[in-house]
Coordinates of C-alpha atoms in Angstrom, one line a residue:
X46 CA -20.7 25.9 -79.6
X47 CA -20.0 22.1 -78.9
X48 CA -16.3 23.2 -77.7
X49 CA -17.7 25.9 -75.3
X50 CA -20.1 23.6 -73.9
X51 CA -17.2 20.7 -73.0
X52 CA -15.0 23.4 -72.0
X53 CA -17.7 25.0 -69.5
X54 CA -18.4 21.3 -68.4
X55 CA -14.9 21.0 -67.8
X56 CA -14.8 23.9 -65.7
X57 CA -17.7 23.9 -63.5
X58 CA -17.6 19.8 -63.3
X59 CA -14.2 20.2 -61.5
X60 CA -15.7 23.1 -59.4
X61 CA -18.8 21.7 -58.1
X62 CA -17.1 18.3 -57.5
X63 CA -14.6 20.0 -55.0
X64 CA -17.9 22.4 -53.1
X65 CA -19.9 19.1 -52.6
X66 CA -16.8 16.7 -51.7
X67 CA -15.7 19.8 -49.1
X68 CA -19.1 19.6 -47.3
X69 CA -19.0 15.8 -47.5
X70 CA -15.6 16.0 -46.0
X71 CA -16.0 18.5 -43.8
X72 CA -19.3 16.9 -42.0
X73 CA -18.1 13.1 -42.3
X74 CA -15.2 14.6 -40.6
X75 CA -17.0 16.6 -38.0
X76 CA -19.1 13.2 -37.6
X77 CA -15.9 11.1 -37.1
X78 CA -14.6 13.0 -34.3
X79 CA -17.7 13.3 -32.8
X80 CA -18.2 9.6 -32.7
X81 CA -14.4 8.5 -31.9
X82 CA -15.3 10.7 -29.0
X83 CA -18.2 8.7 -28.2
X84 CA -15.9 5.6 -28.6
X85 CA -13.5 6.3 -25.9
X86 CA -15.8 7.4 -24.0
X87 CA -17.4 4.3 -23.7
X88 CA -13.8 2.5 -23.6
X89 CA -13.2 4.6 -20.5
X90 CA -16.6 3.6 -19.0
X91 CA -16.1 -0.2 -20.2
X92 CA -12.3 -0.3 -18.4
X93 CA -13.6 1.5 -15.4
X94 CA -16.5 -1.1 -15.4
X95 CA -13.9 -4.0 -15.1
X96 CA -11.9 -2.7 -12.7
X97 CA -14.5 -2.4 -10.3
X98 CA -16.1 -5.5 -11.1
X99 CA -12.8 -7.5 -10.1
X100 CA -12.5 -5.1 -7.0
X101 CA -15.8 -5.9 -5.7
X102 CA -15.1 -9.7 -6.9
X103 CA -11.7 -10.0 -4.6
X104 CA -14.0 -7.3 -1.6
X105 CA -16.3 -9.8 -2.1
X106 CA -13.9 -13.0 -1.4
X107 CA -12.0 -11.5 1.4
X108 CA -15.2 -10.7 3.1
X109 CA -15.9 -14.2 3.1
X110 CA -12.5 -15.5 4.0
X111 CA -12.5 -13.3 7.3
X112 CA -16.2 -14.5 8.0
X113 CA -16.0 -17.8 7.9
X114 CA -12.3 -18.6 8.5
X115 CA -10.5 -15.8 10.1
X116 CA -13.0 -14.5 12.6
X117 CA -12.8 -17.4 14.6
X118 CA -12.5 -18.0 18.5
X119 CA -8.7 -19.7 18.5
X120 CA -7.1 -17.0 16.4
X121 CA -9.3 -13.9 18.5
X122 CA -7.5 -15.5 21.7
X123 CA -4.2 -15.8 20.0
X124 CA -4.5 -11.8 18.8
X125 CA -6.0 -11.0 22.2
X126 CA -3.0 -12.6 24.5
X127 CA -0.7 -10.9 21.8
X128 CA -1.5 -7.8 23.2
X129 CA -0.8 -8.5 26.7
X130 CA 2.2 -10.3 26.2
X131 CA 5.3 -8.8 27.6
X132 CA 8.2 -11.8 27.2
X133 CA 9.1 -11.7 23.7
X134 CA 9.3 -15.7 23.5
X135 CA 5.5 -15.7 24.5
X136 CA 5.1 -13.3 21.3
X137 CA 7.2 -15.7 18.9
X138 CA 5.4 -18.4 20.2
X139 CA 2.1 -16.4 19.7
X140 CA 3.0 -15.6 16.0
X141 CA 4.1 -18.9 15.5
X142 CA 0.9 -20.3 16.5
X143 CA -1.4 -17.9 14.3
X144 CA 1.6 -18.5 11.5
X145 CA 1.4 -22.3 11.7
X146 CA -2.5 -22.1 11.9
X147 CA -2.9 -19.9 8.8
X148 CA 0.0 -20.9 6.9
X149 CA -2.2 -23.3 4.2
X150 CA -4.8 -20.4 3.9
X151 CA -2.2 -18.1 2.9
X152 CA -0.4 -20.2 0.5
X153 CA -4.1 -20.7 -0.9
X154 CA -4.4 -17.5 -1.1
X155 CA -1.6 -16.9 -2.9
X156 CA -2.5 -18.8 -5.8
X157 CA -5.5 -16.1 -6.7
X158 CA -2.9 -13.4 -6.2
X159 CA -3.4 -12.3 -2.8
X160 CA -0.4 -11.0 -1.7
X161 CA -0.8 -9.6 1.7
X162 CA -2.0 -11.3 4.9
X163 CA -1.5 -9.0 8.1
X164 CA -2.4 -9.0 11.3
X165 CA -2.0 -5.9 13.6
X166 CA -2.1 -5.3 17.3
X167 CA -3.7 -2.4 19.7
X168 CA -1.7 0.6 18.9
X169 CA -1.3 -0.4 15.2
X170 CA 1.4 -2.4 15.6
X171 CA 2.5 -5.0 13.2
X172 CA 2.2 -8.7 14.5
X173 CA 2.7 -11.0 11.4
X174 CA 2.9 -10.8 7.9
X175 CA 2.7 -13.7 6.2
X176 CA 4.5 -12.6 3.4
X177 CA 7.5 -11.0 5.2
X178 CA 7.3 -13.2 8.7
X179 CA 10.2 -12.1 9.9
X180 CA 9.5 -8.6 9.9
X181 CA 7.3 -7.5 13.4
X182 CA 6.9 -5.1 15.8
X183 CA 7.1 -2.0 13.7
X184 CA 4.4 1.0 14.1
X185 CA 2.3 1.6 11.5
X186 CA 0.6 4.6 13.1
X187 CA 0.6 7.9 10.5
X188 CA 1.6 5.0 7.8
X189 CA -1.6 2.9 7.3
X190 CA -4.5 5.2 7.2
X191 CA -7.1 1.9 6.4
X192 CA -5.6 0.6 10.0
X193 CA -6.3 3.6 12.0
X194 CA -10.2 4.0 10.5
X195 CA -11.1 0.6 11.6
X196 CA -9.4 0.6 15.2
X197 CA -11.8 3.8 15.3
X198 CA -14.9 3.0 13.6
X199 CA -14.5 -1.3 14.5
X200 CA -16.2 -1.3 10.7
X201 CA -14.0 -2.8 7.8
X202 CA -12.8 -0.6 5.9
X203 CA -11.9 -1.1 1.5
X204 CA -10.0 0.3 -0.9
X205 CA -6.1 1.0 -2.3
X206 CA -3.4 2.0 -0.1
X207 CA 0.6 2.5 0.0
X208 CA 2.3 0.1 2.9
X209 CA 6.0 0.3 4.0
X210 CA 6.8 -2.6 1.9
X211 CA 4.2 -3.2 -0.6
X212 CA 1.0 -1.4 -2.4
X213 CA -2.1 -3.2 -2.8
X214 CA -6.2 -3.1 -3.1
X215 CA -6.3 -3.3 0.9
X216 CA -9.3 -5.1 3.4
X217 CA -9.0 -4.4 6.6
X218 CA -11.6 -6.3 9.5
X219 CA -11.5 -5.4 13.1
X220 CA -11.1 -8.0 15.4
X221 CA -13.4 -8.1 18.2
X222 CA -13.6 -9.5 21.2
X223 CA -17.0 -8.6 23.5
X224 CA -16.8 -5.6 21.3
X225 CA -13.3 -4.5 21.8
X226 CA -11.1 -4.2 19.5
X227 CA -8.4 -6.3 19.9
X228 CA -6.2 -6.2 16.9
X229 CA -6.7 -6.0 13.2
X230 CA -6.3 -8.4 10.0
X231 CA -5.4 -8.0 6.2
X232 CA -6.4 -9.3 3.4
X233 CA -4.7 -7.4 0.7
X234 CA -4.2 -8.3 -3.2
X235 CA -2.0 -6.7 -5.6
X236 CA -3.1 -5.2 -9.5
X237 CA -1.7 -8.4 -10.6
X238 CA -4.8 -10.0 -9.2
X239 CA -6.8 -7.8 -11.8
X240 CA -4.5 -7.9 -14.1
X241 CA -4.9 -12.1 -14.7
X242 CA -8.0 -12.1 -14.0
X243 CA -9.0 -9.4 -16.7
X244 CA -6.2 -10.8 -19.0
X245 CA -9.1 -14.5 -19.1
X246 CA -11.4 -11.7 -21.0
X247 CA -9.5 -9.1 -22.2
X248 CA -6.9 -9.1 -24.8
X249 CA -4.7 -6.7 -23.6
X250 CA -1.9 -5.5 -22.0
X251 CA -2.6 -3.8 -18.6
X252 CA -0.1 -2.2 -16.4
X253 CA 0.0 0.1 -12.9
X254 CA 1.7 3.2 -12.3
X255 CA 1.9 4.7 -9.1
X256 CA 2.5 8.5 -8.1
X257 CA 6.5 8.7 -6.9
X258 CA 5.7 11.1 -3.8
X259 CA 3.3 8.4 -2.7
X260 CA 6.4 5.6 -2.5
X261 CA 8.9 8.6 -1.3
X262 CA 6.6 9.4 1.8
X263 CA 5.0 5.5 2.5
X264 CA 7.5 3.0 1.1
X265 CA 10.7 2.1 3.3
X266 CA 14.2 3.8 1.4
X267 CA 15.2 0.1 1.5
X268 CA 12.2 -1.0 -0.2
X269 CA 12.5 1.6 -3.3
X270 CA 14.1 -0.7 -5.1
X271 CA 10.4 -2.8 -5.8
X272 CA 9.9 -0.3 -8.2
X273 CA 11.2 1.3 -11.4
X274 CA 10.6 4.7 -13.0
X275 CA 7.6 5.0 -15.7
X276 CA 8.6 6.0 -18.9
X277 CA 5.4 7.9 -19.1
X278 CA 6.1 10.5 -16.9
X279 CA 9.1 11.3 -14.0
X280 CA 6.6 11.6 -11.9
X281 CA 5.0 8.1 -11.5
X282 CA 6.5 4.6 -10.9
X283 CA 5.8 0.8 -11.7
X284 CA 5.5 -1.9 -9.2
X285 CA 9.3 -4.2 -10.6
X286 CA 7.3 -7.0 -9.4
X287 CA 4.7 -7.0 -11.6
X288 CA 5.9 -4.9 -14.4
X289 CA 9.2 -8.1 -14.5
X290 CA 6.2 -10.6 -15.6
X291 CA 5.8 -10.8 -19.0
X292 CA 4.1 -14.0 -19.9
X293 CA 0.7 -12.2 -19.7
X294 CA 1.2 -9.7 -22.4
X295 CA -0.9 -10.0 -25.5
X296 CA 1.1 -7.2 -26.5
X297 CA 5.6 -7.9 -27.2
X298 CA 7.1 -5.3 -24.3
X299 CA 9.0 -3.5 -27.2
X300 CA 5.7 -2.4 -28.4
X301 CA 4.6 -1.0 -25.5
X302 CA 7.5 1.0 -25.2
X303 CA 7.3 2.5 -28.5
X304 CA 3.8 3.6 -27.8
X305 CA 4.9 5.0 -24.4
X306 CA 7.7 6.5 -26.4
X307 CA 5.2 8.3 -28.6
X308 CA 2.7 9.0 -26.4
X309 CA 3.9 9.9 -23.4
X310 CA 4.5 14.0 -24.2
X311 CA 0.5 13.9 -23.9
X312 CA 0.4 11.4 -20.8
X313 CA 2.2 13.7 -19.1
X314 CA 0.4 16.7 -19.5
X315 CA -3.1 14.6 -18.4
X316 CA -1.3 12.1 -15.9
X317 CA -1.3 15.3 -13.4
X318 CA -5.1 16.0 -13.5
X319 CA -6.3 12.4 -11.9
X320 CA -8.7 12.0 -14.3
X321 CA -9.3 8.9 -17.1
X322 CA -8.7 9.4 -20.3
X323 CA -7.7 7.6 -23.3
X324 CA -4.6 8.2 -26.1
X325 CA -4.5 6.6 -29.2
X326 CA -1.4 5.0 -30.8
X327 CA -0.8 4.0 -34.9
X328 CA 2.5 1.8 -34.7
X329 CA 3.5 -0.8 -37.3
X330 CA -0.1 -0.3 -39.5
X331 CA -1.7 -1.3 -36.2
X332 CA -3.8 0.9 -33.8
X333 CA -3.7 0.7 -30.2
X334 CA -6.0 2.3 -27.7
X335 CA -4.3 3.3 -24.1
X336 CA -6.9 4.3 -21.3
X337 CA -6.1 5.6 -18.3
X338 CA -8.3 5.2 -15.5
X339 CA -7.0 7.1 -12.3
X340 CA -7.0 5.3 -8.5
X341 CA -8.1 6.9 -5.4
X342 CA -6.7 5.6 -2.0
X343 CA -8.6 5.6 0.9
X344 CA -8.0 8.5 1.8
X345 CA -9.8 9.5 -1.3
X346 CA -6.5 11.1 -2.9
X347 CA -5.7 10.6 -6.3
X348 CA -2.1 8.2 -6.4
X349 CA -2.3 5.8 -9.0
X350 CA -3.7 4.6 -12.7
X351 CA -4.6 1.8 -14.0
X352 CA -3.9 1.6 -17.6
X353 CA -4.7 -1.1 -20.3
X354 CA -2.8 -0.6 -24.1
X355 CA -5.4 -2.8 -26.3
X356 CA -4.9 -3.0 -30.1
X357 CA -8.0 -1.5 -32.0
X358 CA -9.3 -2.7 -35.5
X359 CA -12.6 -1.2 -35.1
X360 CA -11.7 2.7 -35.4
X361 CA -12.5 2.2 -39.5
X362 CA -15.6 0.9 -38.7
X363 CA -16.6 2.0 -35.7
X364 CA -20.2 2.9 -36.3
X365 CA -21.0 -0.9 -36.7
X366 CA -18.8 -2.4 -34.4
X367 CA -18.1 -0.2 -31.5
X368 CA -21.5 -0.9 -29.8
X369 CA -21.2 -4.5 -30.0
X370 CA -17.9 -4.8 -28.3
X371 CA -18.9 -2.8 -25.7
X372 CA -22.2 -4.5 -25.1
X373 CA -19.7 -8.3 -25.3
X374 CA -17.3 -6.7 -22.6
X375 CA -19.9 -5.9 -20.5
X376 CA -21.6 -9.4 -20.7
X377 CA -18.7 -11.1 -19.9
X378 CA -17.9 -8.6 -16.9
X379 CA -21.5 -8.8 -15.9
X380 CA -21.8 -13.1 -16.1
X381 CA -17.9 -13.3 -14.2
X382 CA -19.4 -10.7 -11.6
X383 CA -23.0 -12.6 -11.0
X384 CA -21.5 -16.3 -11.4
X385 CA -18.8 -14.5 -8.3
X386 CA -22.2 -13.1 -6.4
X387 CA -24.2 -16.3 -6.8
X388 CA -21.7 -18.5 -4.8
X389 CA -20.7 -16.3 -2.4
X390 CA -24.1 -15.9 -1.7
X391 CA -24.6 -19.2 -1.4
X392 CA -22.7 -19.4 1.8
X393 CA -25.1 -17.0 3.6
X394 CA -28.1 -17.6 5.4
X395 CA -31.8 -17.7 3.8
X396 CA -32.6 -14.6 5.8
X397 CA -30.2 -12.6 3.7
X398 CA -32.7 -13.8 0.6
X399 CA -35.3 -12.5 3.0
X400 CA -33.8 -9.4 3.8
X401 CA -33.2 -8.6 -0.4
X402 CA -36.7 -9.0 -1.2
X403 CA -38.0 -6.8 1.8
X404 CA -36.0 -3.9 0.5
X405 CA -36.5 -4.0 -3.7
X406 CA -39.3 -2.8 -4.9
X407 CA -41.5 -6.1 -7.3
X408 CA -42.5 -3.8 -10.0
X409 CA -39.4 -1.5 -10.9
X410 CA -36.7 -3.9 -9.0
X411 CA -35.0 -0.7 -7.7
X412 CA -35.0 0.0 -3.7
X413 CA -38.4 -0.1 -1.9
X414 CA -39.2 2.6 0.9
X415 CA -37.6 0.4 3.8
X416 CA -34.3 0.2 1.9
X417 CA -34.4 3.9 1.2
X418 CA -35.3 4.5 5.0
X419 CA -32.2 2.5 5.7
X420 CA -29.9 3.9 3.8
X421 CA -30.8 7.3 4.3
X422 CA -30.0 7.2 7.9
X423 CA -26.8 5.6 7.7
X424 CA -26.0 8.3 5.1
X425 CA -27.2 11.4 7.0
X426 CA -25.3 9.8 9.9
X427 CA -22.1 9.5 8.1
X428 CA -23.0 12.8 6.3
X429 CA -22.9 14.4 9.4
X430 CA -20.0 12.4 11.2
X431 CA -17.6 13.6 8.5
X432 CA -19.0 16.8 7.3
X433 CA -19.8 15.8 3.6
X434 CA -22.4 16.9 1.5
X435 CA -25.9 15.0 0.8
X436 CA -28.3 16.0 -1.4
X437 CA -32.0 14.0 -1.9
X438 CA -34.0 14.6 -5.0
X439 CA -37.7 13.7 -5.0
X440 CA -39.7 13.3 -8.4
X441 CA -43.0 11.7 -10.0
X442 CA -44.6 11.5 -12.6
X443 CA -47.0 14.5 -13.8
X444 CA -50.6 13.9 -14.0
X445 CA -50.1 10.0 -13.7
X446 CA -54.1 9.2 -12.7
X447 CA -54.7 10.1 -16.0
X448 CA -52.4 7.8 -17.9
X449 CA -53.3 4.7 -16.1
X450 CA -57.3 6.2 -16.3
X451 CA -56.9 6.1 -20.2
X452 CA -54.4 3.9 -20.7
X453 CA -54.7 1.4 -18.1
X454 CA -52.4 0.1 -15.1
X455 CA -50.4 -2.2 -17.1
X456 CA -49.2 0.6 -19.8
X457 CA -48.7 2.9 -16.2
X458 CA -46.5 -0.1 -14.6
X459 CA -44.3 -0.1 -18.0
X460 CA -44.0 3.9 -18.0
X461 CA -42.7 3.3 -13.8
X462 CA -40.2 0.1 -15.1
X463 CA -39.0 2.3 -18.1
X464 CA -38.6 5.3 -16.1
X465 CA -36.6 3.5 -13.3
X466 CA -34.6 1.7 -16.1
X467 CA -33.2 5.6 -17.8
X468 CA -32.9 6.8 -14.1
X469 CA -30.8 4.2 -12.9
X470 CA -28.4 4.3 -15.6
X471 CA -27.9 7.9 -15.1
X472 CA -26.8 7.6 -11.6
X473 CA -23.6 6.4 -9.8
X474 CA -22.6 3.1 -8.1
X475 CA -22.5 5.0 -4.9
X476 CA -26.4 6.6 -5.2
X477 CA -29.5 5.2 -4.3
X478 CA -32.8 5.3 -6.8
X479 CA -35.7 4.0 -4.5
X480 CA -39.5 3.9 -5.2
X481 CA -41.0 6.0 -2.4
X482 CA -44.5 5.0 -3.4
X483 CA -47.4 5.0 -6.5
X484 CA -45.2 7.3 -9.3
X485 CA -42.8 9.2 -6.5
X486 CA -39.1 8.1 -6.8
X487 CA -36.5 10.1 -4.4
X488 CA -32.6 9.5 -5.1
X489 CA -30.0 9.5 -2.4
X490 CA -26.5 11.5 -3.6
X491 CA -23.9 11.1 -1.1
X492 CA -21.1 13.8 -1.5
X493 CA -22.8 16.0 -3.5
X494 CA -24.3 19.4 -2.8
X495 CA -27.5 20.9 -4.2
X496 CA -25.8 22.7 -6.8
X497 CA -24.9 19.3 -8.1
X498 CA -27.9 17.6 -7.6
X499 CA -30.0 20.2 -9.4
X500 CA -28.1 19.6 -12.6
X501 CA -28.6 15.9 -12.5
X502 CA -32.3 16.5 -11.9
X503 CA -32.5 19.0 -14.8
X504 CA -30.9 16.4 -16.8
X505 CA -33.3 13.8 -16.0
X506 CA -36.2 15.6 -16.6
X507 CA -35.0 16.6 -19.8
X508 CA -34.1 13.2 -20.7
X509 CA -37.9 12.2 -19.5
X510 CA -39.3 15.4 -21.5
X511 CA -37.8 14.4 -24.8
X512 CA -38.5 10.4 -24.6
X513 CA -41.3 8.8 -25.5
X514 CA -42.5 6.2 -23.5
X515 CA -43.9 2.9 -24.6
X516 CA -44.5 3.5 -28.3
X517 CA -45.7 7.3 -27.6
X518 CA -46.2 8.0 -24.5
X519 CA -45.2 11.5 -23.9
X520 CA -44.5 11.8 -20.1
X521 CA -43.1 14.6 -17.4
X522 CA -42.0 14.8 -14.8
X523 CA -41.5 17.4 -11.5
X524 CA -38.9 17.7 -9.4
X525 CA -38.0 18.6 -5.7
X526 CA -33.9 18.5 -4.7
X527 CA -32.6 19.5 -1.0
X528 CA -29.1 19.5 0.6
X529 CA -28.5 18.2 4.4
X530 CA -27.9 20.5 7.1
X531 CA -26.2 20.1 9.8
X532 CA -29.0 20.1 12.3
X533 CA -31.5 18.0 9.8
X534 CA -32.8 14.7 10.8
X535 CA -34.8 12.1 8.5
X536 CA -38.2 13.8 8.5
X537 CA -36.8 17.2 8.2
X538 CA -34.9 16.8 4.9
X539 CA -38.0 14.9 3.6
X540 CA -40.6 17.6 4.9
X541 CA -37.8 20.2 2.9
X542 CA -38.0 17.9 -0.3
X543 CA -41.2 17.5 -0.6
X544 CA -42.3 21.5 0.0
X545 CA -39.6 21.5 -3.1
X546 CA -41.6 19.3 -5.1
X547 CA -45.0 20.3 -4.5
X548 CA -43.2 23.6 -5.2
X549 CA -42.7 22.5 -8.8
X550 CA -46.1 21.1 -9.2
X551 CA -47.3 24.5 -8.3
X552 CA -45.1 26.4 -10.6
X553 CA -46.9 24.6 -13.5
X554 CA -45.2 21.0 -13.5
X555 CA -41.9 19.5 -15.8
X556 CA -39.7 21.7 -13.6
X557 CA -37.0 21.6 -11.2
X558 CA -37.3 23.3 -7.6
X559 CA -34.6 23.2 -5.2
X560 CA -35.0 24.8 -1.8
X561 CA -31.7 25.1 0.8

C-alpha cells in the first residue's frame, strides 16, 4: 500500500506541478508582454517629450535673438536697400555690411549649435548666409517652402525643413518695414543642437536619418556628398556631418552597428509607415532600447526620424523601476524646459505677466473664457483659411448643485481641479482645455473632425465614469461635440455645441451627443 501511495505521489506530484507552473507561466507571460508594451510606450512618449522640449527651447531662443537683436532699424534698412540695389558692388557692399554687423552673433551662435543664419530678399532670393558667405543670389522659390509662407502670411513660421545645402529645425521671421515685407531671416539649428543638449541628461546615443527622396529632390547633386546611406534601410540617409562626431556617444559606434545590423530587417518594414515605435536589441549580455520617433516638415510630410539607441537594465525589473525613470526623465526635461522659460521670460514686459493671468483660469489653472475666446477665433480663422477640420467639445459636470449642496464648495473646487487635471493629460500639445464657466469646460481640437472628437469625448467620460473623485466621489459627466463649417462663425459653432450638450442632458445624462 505504502509503495502505491509514493508511486501515485510520484505521478500526480509531477502532473500537477506542470498544470499550475503552465498557468503561472502562461499569465506571468501574458503579463510581461502586456507591461513591456506599456514600457515602450511610455519610452516613445518620454523621447517624443524631449524632442519637443529642446525644439520649443531653441523656438524659444531664436524668437528672442530676432526680437531683440535682429529686428532692428540698421539691419531693416540694409535688407530694404538690398532689394533695390541694381550695381552688384552696392549689393557686396550691402552684404558686407549686414556680414560685418552680425558676424559676432553668428559665431555666438554657433557655439549652441546653430548652424544656419540666412537672410533672404523679395522674391525669395538668397542674400547672405553666414555659413556659406560666398554663396548669393540663388532662388529659393519651389525649394524653401518655410520662406514662401512667411513672405505670404508676414507671420514666422517653425519647424524642420530640407535646404539646398543643409537640413535643419528652421525659424523663419519676416522682415518688415511699415508693414511690407522686405526680406526674410533664418535662424536655423541642426539635430546636433538636440543631440548635445539631450546627451547633458540622457545617456544615450541619438542619431538622425533622413528620407533619400527628400535630399534627391531639395539638396544640390554637389551637396550629396554631406550625407551617407543608413544602414537601416536604402531608403533613408544620415547627415556625414553629424553622424562623423563621435565624442558624444555613450554607446562604442561598433555597437551601434551591430544593433543596426540585427535590427534593421524590422526597421525597415516600420521606417515606411512614419510612425514611432521602439525595437529592442540583446548584444553582448546587454539590452538596448532603439526608439524611433518620426519628423514632420513643415509642410506636414513625414521625412525624417529621430532615433536614440539607450542601453536598458530595467526590462527584468520593470514593474518597480520603469515608472521611476520615466517620472526622473520627465523632471529633468520639465526643470531644463521651465529654468529655459523663466529667463526668456524675463526679457519681456510685465504686461505679458498681465496678459497670462487674464487668460488662466485661478481655480483649475487651465485657459479661462477670454483665452478660449481668443483662440477659438484664430483657429476658426485658420480653420477656414486652409480648409482643415475643427471640432469643439463642450462638457460639465452632472448634477453638480448637488455635490457642492452636500458636500460643500471646497470638495466641488477639488472635483473641477481633479477633473481638469485627467482632462488635460488626455489631450494634445496642440488642443486647448478651457473653463467656460461654474462646472462647463469646452476643448478646442484643431485638425480633427467630429468623428474624432466623439471618440476622445467617449473616452473621457468613460475615464470620469469609472474614477472616483476625491476619496469616493462618484461623478459624470455629459457631453456636447460639433465640427466647423465652412460658413460657421464663433456663436454659431457654440449655439450648435451647446444644443449638443443640452441634448445629452436630455437623453438622460453621462452621454455623448454630437450634432453636424
Amino acid at each position: 500500500m505504502k509503495i502505491s501511495r509514493i508511486a501515485y505521489a510520484l505521478i500526480i506530484i509531477p502532473l500537477l506541478t506542470a498544470l499550475f507552473f503552465s498557468a503561472i507561466y502562461f499569465f506571468q507571460t501574458y503579463q510581461m508582454h502586456d507591461k513591456q508594451e506599456i514600457y515602450f510606450s511610455n519610452k516613445l512618449q518620454q523621447a517624443n517629450m524631449q524632442l519637443q522640449s529642446y525644439e520649443n527651447a531653441y523656438n524659444l531662443l531664436s524668437q528672442s535673438i530676432y526680437e531683440n537683436i535682429i529686428h532692428k532699424e540698421n539691419i531693416v534698412a540694409i535688407v530694404k536697400k538690398a532689394n533695390y540695389a541694381i550695381d552688384p558692388k552696392e549689393l557686396a557692399q550691402l552684404r558686407q555690411e549686414l556680414y560685418q554687423e552680425l558676424l559676432p552673433l553668428y559665431e555666438n551662435l554657433k557655439r549652441l549649435n546653430i548652424r544656419q543664419l540666412h537672410f533672404h530678399l523679395q522674391g525669395n532670393t538668397s542674400f547672405l548666409r553666414f555659413h556659406r558667405p560666398e554663396k548669393f543670389g540663388d532662388s529659393l522659390i519651389g525649394v524653401r517652402y518655410s520662406i514662401d509662407k512667411v513672405n505670404r502670411t508676414k507671420t514666422p513660421v517653425h519647424g524642420f525643413e530640407e535646404g539646398r545645402i543643409y537640413n535643419g529645425f528652421r525659424n523663419v521671421y519676416p522682415i518688415l518695414s511699415n508693414g511690407r515685407v522686405v526680406g526674410t531671416v533664418e535662424i536655423s539649428y541642426s539635430f546636433a543642437a538636440i543631440r548635445d543638449e539631450a546627451q547633458k541628461i540622457y545617456p544615450a546615443y541619438h542619431d538622425f536619418i533622413l528620407k533619400k527622396e527628400v535630399r534627391d529632390t531639395k539638396v544640390e547633386k554637389d551637396e550629396w556628398d554631406n550625407y551617407l546611406p543608413s544602414s537601416l534601410s536604402s531608403k533613408y540617409l544620415i547627415d556625414r556631418s553629424i553622424h562623423s562626431d563621435k565624442a558624444y556617444a555613450h554607446i562604442r559606434q561598433e555597437i551601434i552597428e551591430a544593433i543596426n545590423e540585427e535590427i534593421s530587417p524590422q526597421a525597415r518594414k516600420q521606417l515606411n509607415d512614419g510612425t514611432p515605435f521602439v525595437l529592442h536589441s540583446h548584444l553582448n549580455n546587454e539590452n538596448y532600447l532603439i526608439t524611433f520617433i518620426p519628423i514632420s516638415n513643415i509642410e506636414n510630410k513625414h521625412v525624417a526620424y529621430f532615433i536614440s539607441y539607450q542601453k536598458d537594465v530595467f526590462l527584468d525589473l520593470m514593474q518597480e523601476s520603469y515608472i521611476f525613470q520615466l517620472g526622473v526623465a520627465f523632471i529633468i526635461s520639465l526643470l531644463f524646459s521651465i529654468l529655459l522659460v523663466m529667463f526668456l521670460l524675463s526679457v519681456k514686459r510685465s504686461a505679458d505677466i498681465q496678459q497670462e493671468l487674464a487668460t488662466t483660469d485661478q481655480l483649475t489653472k487651465i485657459a479661462n473664457r477670454n483665452k478660449l475666446n481668443l483662440v477659438m477665433s484664430t483657429s476658426i480663422h485658420t480653420a477656414l483659411r486652409y480648409d482643415l477640420p475643427l471640432s469643439v467639445i463642450f462638457f460639465d459636470i452632472d448634477h453638480f448643485k448637488k455635490i457642492n449642496d452636500k458636500l460643500g464648495h471646497d470638495t466641488g473646487d477639488d472635483i473641477l481641479i481633479e477633473l481638469s487635471d485627467l482632462v488635460s493629460n488626455q489631450i494634445r500639445l496642440s488642443d486647448l482645455l478651457a473653463r467656460w464657466g461654474g462646472e462647463e469646460f469646452m476643448i478646442i481640437l484643431p485638425e480633427t473632425d467630429s468623428t474624432q472628437a466623439a471618440i476622445l469625448a467617449e473616452k473621457l467620460r468613460a475615464m470620469i465614469d469609472e474614477r472616483f473623485f476625491g476619496v469616493s466621489i462618484h461623478v459624470t459627466c455629459s457631453f456636447g461635440v460639433t465640427q466647423l463649417h465652412k460658413d460657421d462663425d464663433e456663436h454659431t459653432l457654440f449655439k450648435r455645441v451647446d444644443v449638443a450638450l443640452y441634448s445629452a442632458k436630455e437623453r438622460g445624462r453621462n452621454r455623448v451627443i454630437t450634432i453636424d
